[in-house]
Coordinates of C-alpha atoms in Angstrom, one line a residue:
Chain A
M261 CA 34.8 -44.5 52.7
L262 CA 35.5 -43.5 48.9
L263 CA 35.1 -39.8 49.0
P264 CA 38.3 -39.4 51.8
L265 CA 40.2 -40.9 49.7
V266 CA 39.3 -39.1 46.7
L267 CA 40.1 -36.3 49.1
L268 CA 43.2 -37.7 49.8
A269 CA 44.7 -38.2 46.1
L270 CA 43.2 -34.7 44.6
G271 CA 45.0 -33.2 47.3
T272 CA 48.0 -34.3 47.5
A273 CA 47.8 -34.3 44.0
P274 CA 50.7 -31.4 42.8
V275 CA 48.4 -28.3 41.5
V276 CA 49.6 -26.1 38.3
H277 CA 48.5 -22.3 39.3
P278 CA 49.0 -19.5 36.6
D279 CA 50.9 -17.7 38.9
G280 CA 53.9 -19.9 38.6
R281 CA 53.4 -22.5 41.8
I282 CA 54.0 -25.5 40.5
G283 CA 53.4 -28.2 43.5
Q284 CA 55.9 -27.4 46.2
F285 CA 57.9 -25.4 43.7
R286 CA 57.5 -22.0 42.2
I287 CA 58.8 -20.2 39.1
D288 CA 61.5 -17.6 39.4
R289 CA 62.0 -19.1 43.1
T290 CA 62.9 -22.5 43.4
T291 CA 66.3 -24.0 42.4
E292 CA 67.0 -26.9 41.2
A293 CA 68.7 -27.9 44.6
Q294 CA 65.2 -27.6 46.6
I295 CA 63.9 -30.1 42.7
R296 CA 66.6 -32.7 43.8
A297 CA 66.2 -32.9 46.9
A298 CA 62.5 -32.9 46.7
L299 CA 62.0 -35.3 43.6
G300 CA 65.8 -37.0 43.6
K301 CA 68.2 -37.4 40.7
P302 CA 66.3 -37.1 37.9
A303 CA 66.8 -40.0 35.3
R304 CA 68.3 -36.9 32.7
V305 CA 69.5 -33.7 32.7
D306 CA 69.8 -31.7 29.3
S307 CA 71.6 -28.4 28.5
V308 CA 69.2 -25.8 26.5
F309 CA 71.6 -23.9 24.4
D310 CA 70.5 -20.3 22.9
E311 CA 69.6 -20.7 19.5
V312 CA 71.2 -17.6 18.3
N313 CA 75.2 -17.6 20.6
R314 CA 75.2 -20.9 21.4
R315 CA 75.4 -20.6 24.8
R316 CA 74.2 -22.4 27.8
V317 CA 71.3 -21.0 29.2
G318 CA 69.9 -23.3 31.1
R319 CA 69.2 -27.4 32.7
A320 CA 66.1 -29.3 31.9
L321 CA 65.9 -32.6 34.8
T322 CA 63.6 -35.7 34.0
Y323 CA 61.6 -37.3 35.4
R324 CA 60.2 -40.2 34.9
C325 CA 56.8 -41.1 35.7
G326 CA 56.3 -44.5 33.6
R327 CA 55.7 -44.9 29.6
G328 CA 55.9 -42.6 27.7
C329 CA 55.6 -39.9 30.7
S330 CA 57.9 -37.6 31.8
T331 CA 58.9 -34.2 33.7
T332 CA 60.6 -31.7 33.2
Y333 CA 61.5 -28.6 34.5
S334 CA 64.0 -26.4 33.6
V335 CA 66.2 -23.9 35.2
S336 CA 68.0 -21.6 33.8
V337 CA 71.2 -20.4 34.3
A338 CA 71.1 -16.0 34.3
T339 CA 68.6 -16.8 37.4
G340 CA 69.3 -20.3 39.4
K341 CA 65.9 -20.8 39.3
L342 CA 63.2 -22.6 37.8
S343 CA 62.2 -21.7 34.7
D344 CA 59.6 -23.7 32.9
F345 CA 58.2 -27.3 33.5
E346 CA 56.2 -29.5 31.1
T347 CA 54.5 -32.6 31.9
T348 CA 52.5 -35.4 30.5
S349 CA 51.9 -37.1 33.7
P350 CA 48.4 -37.1 35.3
R351 CA 49.1 -37.0 38.6
F352 CA 49.7 -32.8 37.1
R353 CA 46.2 -30.9 37.2
T354 CA 45.5 -27.9 37.0
E355 CA 43.7 -25.2 39.5
R356 CA 40.6 -26.4 37.8
G357 CA 40.8 -29.9 38.2
S358 CA 41.6 -30.6 34.1
H359 CA 45.3 -33.3 34.0
P360 CA 46.7 -34.9 31.5
G361 CA 44.9 -38.0 30.2
M362 CA 41.2 -36.2 30.3
S363 CA 39.0 -35.6 27.3
A364 CA 40.0 -32.1 26.2
A365 CA 36.6 -30.7 25.4
Q366 CA 36.1 -31.4 29.2
A367 CA 39.4 -30.0 29.9
A368 CA 38.2 -26.6 27.9
R369 CA 35.0 -26.2 29.6
L370 CA 36.5 -26.7 33.0
E371 CA 38.9 -23.7 32.1
G372 CA 36.6 -21.8 30.3
K373 CA 39.1 -21.5 27.1
R374 CA 38.8 -22.5 23.6
L375 CA 40.8 -25.6 22.4
L376 CA 42.7 -23.5 19.1
P377 CA 45.8 -23.5 17.3
G378 CA 49.2 -22.6 18.8
C379 CA 52.8 -23.2 17.1
G380 CA 52.9 -26.6 17.6
D381 CA 51.2 -29.4 16.7
G382 CA 47.7 -30.5 18.5
L383 CA 45.7 -27.6 19.7
Y384 CA 46.2 -25.8 23.5
A385 CA 44.1 -24.9 25.6
Y386 CA 45.9 -21.1 26.8
V387 CA 45.3 -21.1 30.8
R388 CA 47.8 -17.8 30.7
W389 CA 49.3 -16.6 28.2
D390 CA 50.2 -12.9 27.9
R391 CA 53.9 -11.1 27.5
H392 CA 55.5 -12.6 30.1
H393 CA 54.1 -16.5 31.0
A394 CA 52.4 -19.6 28.9
F395 CA 50.9 -21.8 30.3
V396 CA 48.5 -24.3 28.2
L397 CA 47.7 -27.4 28.3
T398 CA 48.4 -29.5 24.7
A399 CA 45.7 -32.3 23.2
S400 CA 46.3 -33.9 20.8
H401 CA 43.3 -37.0 19.6
G402 CA 40.5 -35.6 21.4
R403 CA 43.0 -35.6 24.2
I404 CA 44.4 -33.4 27.0
N405 CA 48.5 -34.7 26.8
G406 CA 50.2 -32.3 28.6
I407 CA 50.8 -29.6 30.3
A408 CA 53.0 -26.7 30.1
Y409 CA 54.2 -23.7 31.0
L410 CA 56.5 -21.1 30.1
G411 CA 58.1 -18.4 32.7
P412 CA 59.3 -15.0 33.0
H413 CA 62.8 -16.3 32.6
S414 CA 61.4 -19.4 29.9
V415 CA 65.0 -20.1 28.5
F416 CA 63.3 -21.0 25.1
Y417 CA 64.2 -18.5 22.8
E418 CA 60.7 -19.1 20.7
G419 CA 58.9 -19.8 23.5
L420 CA 55.7 -22.8 23.2
C421 CA 56.6 -20.7 18.8
Chain B
M28 CA 62.1 2.5 48.0
A29 CA 65.8 4.4 47.0
G30 CA 64.8 4.6 43.1
V31 CA 62.0 6.8 43.5
P32 CA 64.3 10.4 44.1
I33 CA 66.4 9.0 41.0
S34 CA 63.6 8.9 39.5
R35 CA 62.0 12.0 40.3
A36 CA 65.3 13.6 39.6
L37 CA 65.2 12.0 36.5
L38 CA 61.4 13.3 35.4
A39 CA 62.2 16.4 37.2
G40 CA 65.7 16.3 34.6
L41 CA 63.4 15.1 31.5
F42 CA 60.8 18.5 32.8
G43 CA 63.6 20.8 32.4
L44 CA 64.7 20.0 29.5
G45 CA 61.4 19.7 28.0
V46 CA 61.8 16.2 27.3
G47 CA 58.3 15.8 25.2
P48 CA 54.8 17.2 26.5
A49 CA 54.1 13.1 28.0
A50 CA 56.7 13.7 30.6
L51 CA 55.4 17.6 31.0
E52 CA 52.3 16.5 31.5
A53 CA 52.7 12.7 33.5
R54 CA 53.2 13.4 37.8
P55 CA 54.7 10.8 39.6
P56 CA 52.0 9.1 42.2
T57 CA 50.8 9.7 45.9
P58 CA 52.2 7.1 47.7
T59 CA 49.0 5.8 48.4
E60 CA 49.1 5.7 44.6
R61 CA 52.3 3.7 44.1
A62 CA 51.6 1.4 47.0
A63 CA 48.4 -0.3 45.6
I64 CA 50.3 0.6 41.9
V65 CA 52.9 -1.7 42.7
A66 CA 50.1 -4.1 44.6
A67 CA 49.0 -4.4 41.2
L68 CA 52.3 -5.5 39.5
P69 CA 52.7 -9.2 39.0
A70 CA 54.5 -11.5 41.8
D71 CA 57.4 -11.9 39.7
L72 CA 58.6 -8.3 38.4
R73 CA 57.3 -8.0 43.3
D74 CA 60.1 -10.6 43.4
I75 CA 63.3 -9.2 42.9
P76 CA 65.9 -9.0 44.9
P77 CA 65.8 -5.1 46.0
S78 CA 68.7 -4.3 45.0
C79 CA 68.4 -5.0 41.2
F80 CA 65.0 -3.3 41.6
R81 CA 64.6 0.4 40.2
L82 CA 61.1 0.9 40.3
D83 CA 60.0 4.0 38.1
I84 CA 56.4 5.7 37.7
R85 CA 53.9 7.8 36.3
V86 CA 50.5 8.4 36.8
S87 CA 48.7 10.3 34.0
R88 CA 47.3 13.8 34.9
D89 CA 43.8 12.6 35.1
G90 CA 45.0 9.9 37.6
R91 CA 43.5 6.6 35.4
Y92 CA 46.7 5.5 34.5
A93 CA 50.0 4.6 35.1
W94 CA 53.3 3.2 33.3
V95 CA 55.6 1.7 35.0
G96 CA 59.5 1.4 34.2
D97 CA 62.3 -0.5 35.6
T98 CA 66.0 0.4 35.6
L99 CA 69.2 -1.8 36.1
P100 CA 70.8 -0.1 39.0
H101 CA 73.2 2.7 38.3
G102 CA 76.8 0.8 37.4
E103 CA 75.0 -2.7 36.7
H104 CA 76.7 -4.8 33.9
L105 CA 76.1 -7.4 32.0
G106 CA 77.0 -10.1 33.8
S107 CA 76.4 -9.2 37.3
P108 CA 74.2 -11.2 38.2
C109 CA 70.8 -8.8 38.2
T110 CA 71.5 -8.6 34.5
A111 CA 69.0 -11.8 34.4
Y112 CA 65.9 -9.3 36.3
G113 CA 66.7 -6.5 33.3
R114 CA 63.7 -6.2 30.8
N115 CA 63.7 -2.8 28.4
G116 CA 60.0 -3.1 28.5
F117 CA 56.9 -1.8 31.3
D118 CA 53.3 -1.4 31.8
I119 CA 51.0 0.5 31.4
L120 CA 48.3 0.2 34.5
R121 CA 44.2 1.6 34.0
K122 CA 42.3 1.9 37.9
R123 CA 39.1 0.9 37.9
A124 CA 37.0 0.5 40.6
R125 CA 39.5 1.9 42.8
R126 CA 41.9 -1.1 41.7
W127 CA 44.9 -0.9 39.3
R128 CA 44.9 -3.1 36.7
I129 CA 47.8 -4.1 33.8
V130 CA 46.3 -3.6 30.6
Y131 CA 49.2 -3.0 28.9
E132 CA 53.1 -5.1 29.2
G133 CA 55.6 -3.7 26.2
S134 CA 58.6 -2.3 25.0
V135 CA 57.1 0.0 22.4
D136 CA 53.9 2.6 22.6
P137 CA 50.5 1.0 23.4
P138 CA 48.7 0.7 21.1
C139 CA 45.9 3.3 20.8
A140 CA 43.3 1.6 20.5
L141 CA 43.7 1.1 24.6
R142 CA 43.1 5.0 24.6
V143 CA 45.8 5.4 27.0
P144 CA 46.2 9.5 27.1
R145 CA 48.8 10.8 25.8
D146 CA 50.1 12.7 28.3
L147 CA 51.1 9.7 29.7
I148 CA 52.9 7.6 26.8
G149 CA 52.4 7.7 22.6
C150 CA 50.2 5.3 20.8
N151 CA 51.3 2.7 18.0
E152 CA 49.0 2.4 15.2
P153 CA 48.9 -1.2 14.3
D154 CA 50.8 -2.1 11.2
T155 CA 48.0 -3.7 9.5
E156 CA 49.0 -3.1 6.2
L157 CA 48.7 -6.0 3.2
D158 CA 51.3 -6.6 0.0
V159 CA 51.4 -9.1 -2.2
R160 CA 55.1 -8.1 -3.3
D161 CA 57.8 -10.5 -2.3
G162 CA 55.1 -13.1 -1.6
A163 CA 51.7 -12.1 1.3
T164 CA 52.8 -10.3 3.5
I165 CA 49.3 -9.5 6.7
A166 CA 50.8 -7.2 8.8
S167 CA 53.8 -9.1 10.4
F168 CA 52.9 -12.3 8.9
E169 CA 55.1 -13.0 5.7
T170 CA 54.3 -15.4 4.0
A171 CA 57.9 -16.2 2.9
N172 CA 59.7 -17.6 5.8
D173 CA 56.8 -19.2 7.4
P174 CA 53.6 -19.5 5.8
T175 CA 52.2 -21.5 8.1
L176 CA 49.1 -21.3 10.8
A177 CA 51.5 -22.3 13.4
G178 CA 53.9 -19.1 11.5
A179 CA 50.6 -16.8 11.6
I180 CA 50.1 -17.0 15.3
K181 CA 53.3 -16.6 16.0
A182 CA 53.4 -12.9 13.9
L183 CA 49.4 -12.5 14.9
G184 CA 49.1 -13.8 18.2
V185 CA 46.5 -16.8 19.6
P186 CA 43.3 -16.6 16.6
S187 CA 39.7 -16.4 18.1
S188 CA 39.1 -18.3 16.7
C189 CA 39.3 -22.1 14.0
A190 CA 36.6 -24.5 12.7
R191 CA 37.6 -26.8 9.8
I192 CA 35.6 -25.5 6.5
P193 CA 32.2 -27.5 6.1
G194 CA 33.2 -29.7 2.3
L195 CA 36.4 -28.9 2.4
R196 CA 38.4 -31.3 5.6
S197 CA 41.5 -29.9 4.7
F198 CA 41.1 -26.2 4.6
A199 CA 40.6 -24.2 8.3
S200 CA 38.9 -20.6 8.4
V201 CA 41.7 -19.4 11.3
R202 CA 39.9 -15.9 12.7
W203 CA 41.1 -13.3 15.1
R204 CA 38.5 -10.7 16.0
R205 CA 40.1 -8.2 17.5
L206 CA 42.2 -7.1 13.9
R207 CA 38.8 -7.8 11.9
L208 CA 41.2 -10.7 10.5
R209 CA 40.1 -14.3 8.8
M210 CA 42.6 -16.5 7.0
I211 CA 42.4 -20.3 5.3
F212 CA 45.0 -21.9 5.6
A213 CA 44.6 -25.2 3.9
T214 CA 46.8 -28.2 2.4
Y215 CA 45.8 -31.7 -0.7
G216 CA 49.0 -33.3 1.6
Y217 CA 48.0 -35.9 5.0
I218 CA 46.2 -34.3 8.1
P219 CA 46.1 -35.7 10.9
K220 CA 43.1 -37.3 13.1
G221 CA 42.4 -33.7 14.5
G222 CA 42.1 -31.5 11.5
P223 CA 44.0 -28.7 9.8
C224 CA 43.5 -26.6 13.1
A225 CA 45.8 -28.7 15.2
A226 CA 48.0 -29.2 12.4
P227 CA 49.3 -25.5 11.9
R228 CA 52.9 -26.7 10.5
R229 CA 51.3 -29.0 8.4
V230 CA 48.8 -26.0 6.2
V231 CA 49.6 -22.4 4.9
L232 CA 47.5 -19.6 3.6
D233 CA 45.5 -19.4 1.5
S234 CA 44.3 -16.6 1.4
A235 CA 43.2 -13.4 3.6
F236 CA 40.1 -11.6 4.4
A237 CA 40.7 -8.4 5.8
T238 CA 37.7 -6.4 6.6
G239 CA 38.4 -3.7 9.8
R240 CA 39.1 -0.2 8.9
A241 CA 42.5 0.2 9.7
W242 CA 43.8 -2.2 7.2
R243 CA 45.5 -0.7 4.2
T244 CA 47.4 -2.0 1.3
G245 CA 51.0 -1.2 0.7
R246 CA 49.3 1.7 -1.9
G247 CA 47.3 3.4 0.7
L248 CA 44.6 2.4 -0.4
H249 CA 41.8 1.4 2.9
V250 CA 39.3 -1.1 4.0
G251 CA 36.8 2.5 3.7
D252 CA 37.6 4.9 0.7
S253 CA 35.8 5.4 -2.0
V254 CA 36.3 3.2 -5.3
A255 CA 36.4 6.4 -6.8
K256 CA 39.9 6.6 -5.1
L257 CA 40.8 3.1 -5.4
R258 CA 40.4 3.5 -9.4
S259 CA 42.6 6.8 -8.9
V260 CA 45.4 4.5 -6.7
Y261 CA 44.8 1.3 -9.0
P262 CA 44.5 2.3 -12.3
H263 CA 44.2 -1.1 -14.1
A264 CA 42.0 -2.3 -11.1
Y265 CA 38.3 -4.0 -13.1
R266 CA 35.9 -5.3 -11.2
K267 CA 35.5 -9.5 -11.1
R268 CA 33.7 -12.7 -10.6
Y269 CA 36.7 -14.8 -8.7
V270 CA 34.5 -18.0 -8.6
R271 CA 37.8 -20.1 -8.4
G272 CA 38.8 -19.5 -4.7
V273 CA 37.3 -21.3 -1.4
R274 CA 34.2 -19.6 -2.3
P275 CA 33.0 -17.0 -5.1
I276 CA 33.8 -13.7 -4.2
A277 CA 33.0 -10.8 -7.0
G278 CA 35.3 -7.0 -6.5
W279 CA 38.1 -5.3 -7.7
W280 CA 41.5 -6.6 -8.8
L281 CA 43.6 -5.1 -7.8
V282 CA 46.7 -7.7 -8.6
V283 CA 46.5 -10.4 -11.2
R284 CA 49.0 -12.9 -11.1
L285 CA 49.0 -15.9 -13.7
S286 CA 48.1 -19.2 -11.9
R287 CA 50.5 -22.1 -11.9
A288 CA 47.9 -24.9 -12.2
P289 CA 48.1 -26.3 -16.0
D290 CA 45.0 -23.9 -17.3
R291 CA 46.8 -20.7 -16.4
H292 CA 44.0 -18.9 -15.3
W293 CA 44.3 -15.6 -14.1
V294 CA 44.0 -14.5 -10.2
P295 CA 43.3 -11.8 -8.1
Q296 CA 46.3 -12.2 -5.5
L297 CA 45.2 -9.0 -4.8
L298 CA 41.3 -8.1 -4.5
A299 CA 38.7 -5.7 -3.5
T300 CA 35.1 -5.5 -2.0
A301 CA 32.9 -3.0 -2.4
R302 CA 29.8 -2.0 -2.0
E303 CA 27.7 1.6 -2.4
G304 CA 31.0 2.7 -3.9
R305 CA 32.9 2.2 -0.5
V306 CA 36.2 -0.5 -0.7
T307 CA 34.7 -3.1 2.2
G308 CA 37.4 -5.6 2.5
L309 CA 40.4 -6.8 1.2
V310 CA 41.3 -10.2 0.4
V311 CA 44.3 -11.8 -0.8
N312 CA 44.8 -15.0 -3.0
V313 CA 48.1 -16.5 -2.4
G314 CA 47.5 -20.6 -2.7
L315 CA 50.1 -21.6 -1.4
E316 CA 48.6 -25.3 -0.3
G317 CA 48.6 -25.2 -4.8
V318 CA 45.5 -25.8 -7.0

């Protein structure tokens, strides 16, 4: 009885893939309208500005998932598509099953990555890290506390730094 | 693809003009090669609208490496819909076991360590200079700009390991294995429970140890050079043991400064370790965390 429930739960959990698929969405493909159609009105919408010329480069749509829990989808003004994703929600998982809330050491083992320092506070498990993609699990106090995916057209000038 | 004839024409033009030996020897791909190379490109690159897409591909003479660049369509201007997809970079792919894989993405020549054939593209020796003239500079990591571990990661990339130094709870030893570089970051201030590795914005450079043969000082002394060269380049250098660092270290004191500590002791800001008449490593001591 329990197994089908677990499988059902795993089946519905949105998965963040290294190639940019985030649940039903996809980096550089999904539009803001599609996000709103699927998730409804965001709890908050912020503009993201270029740090150099102060132009608006994107919009960050934040959805709340409980106390201290939020998921933010950033949409690039240039492409009109989803550019970045950040979440602290334990519902989201990676392909290998890591998710916010689990032990950082266990997540590192699952991902086959070491926990290393990054530009921000805490440790990162670098799931995908190249010139155009930054997909990391962030860890603090021994627990995974978030998932971040910055795509090729990230609205964040400094990336994760 | 519409861009191919133009690319070939462009290449032909370059051949005609005799632009560099690379352009003279690399060749356009065969249709099969082109299809395999395009299939190996990242999905986001392949997903660019065809109207915004112009792919230039060159294959090395030995057929094992390919250069892939793309340019905006002719007449495209800033602010038009395709601008978002424009990039000034290129990819280098390598063929291994009949499959192409990306081995480099960038906008400048790839590092020489990748051994990409010179007929395809030139290469860059990595910036491996250590200097202590205006604050410590370790390759592109400039402590005058940002002396923290976060600054080092931004400049040098993700480290290969980070570990707390036994007995020194707020000191971290961070290693960039590919660069053959180890740096110690520290603070005497507050460190969160996760230790210094989990607080990259709080810890600052204490010292750096470079052992790869590519590392050199501002005056051109390389790791691997003879001590005779060291003495000619740094005529005032002298050999002494430095015991006030994280670990005692003996070597040639190349650049010395007076410590800011009340006892005003001398610190080898730049030191070279040597064995059997050869320089084996370069050490930068800045102790930015204080003393």
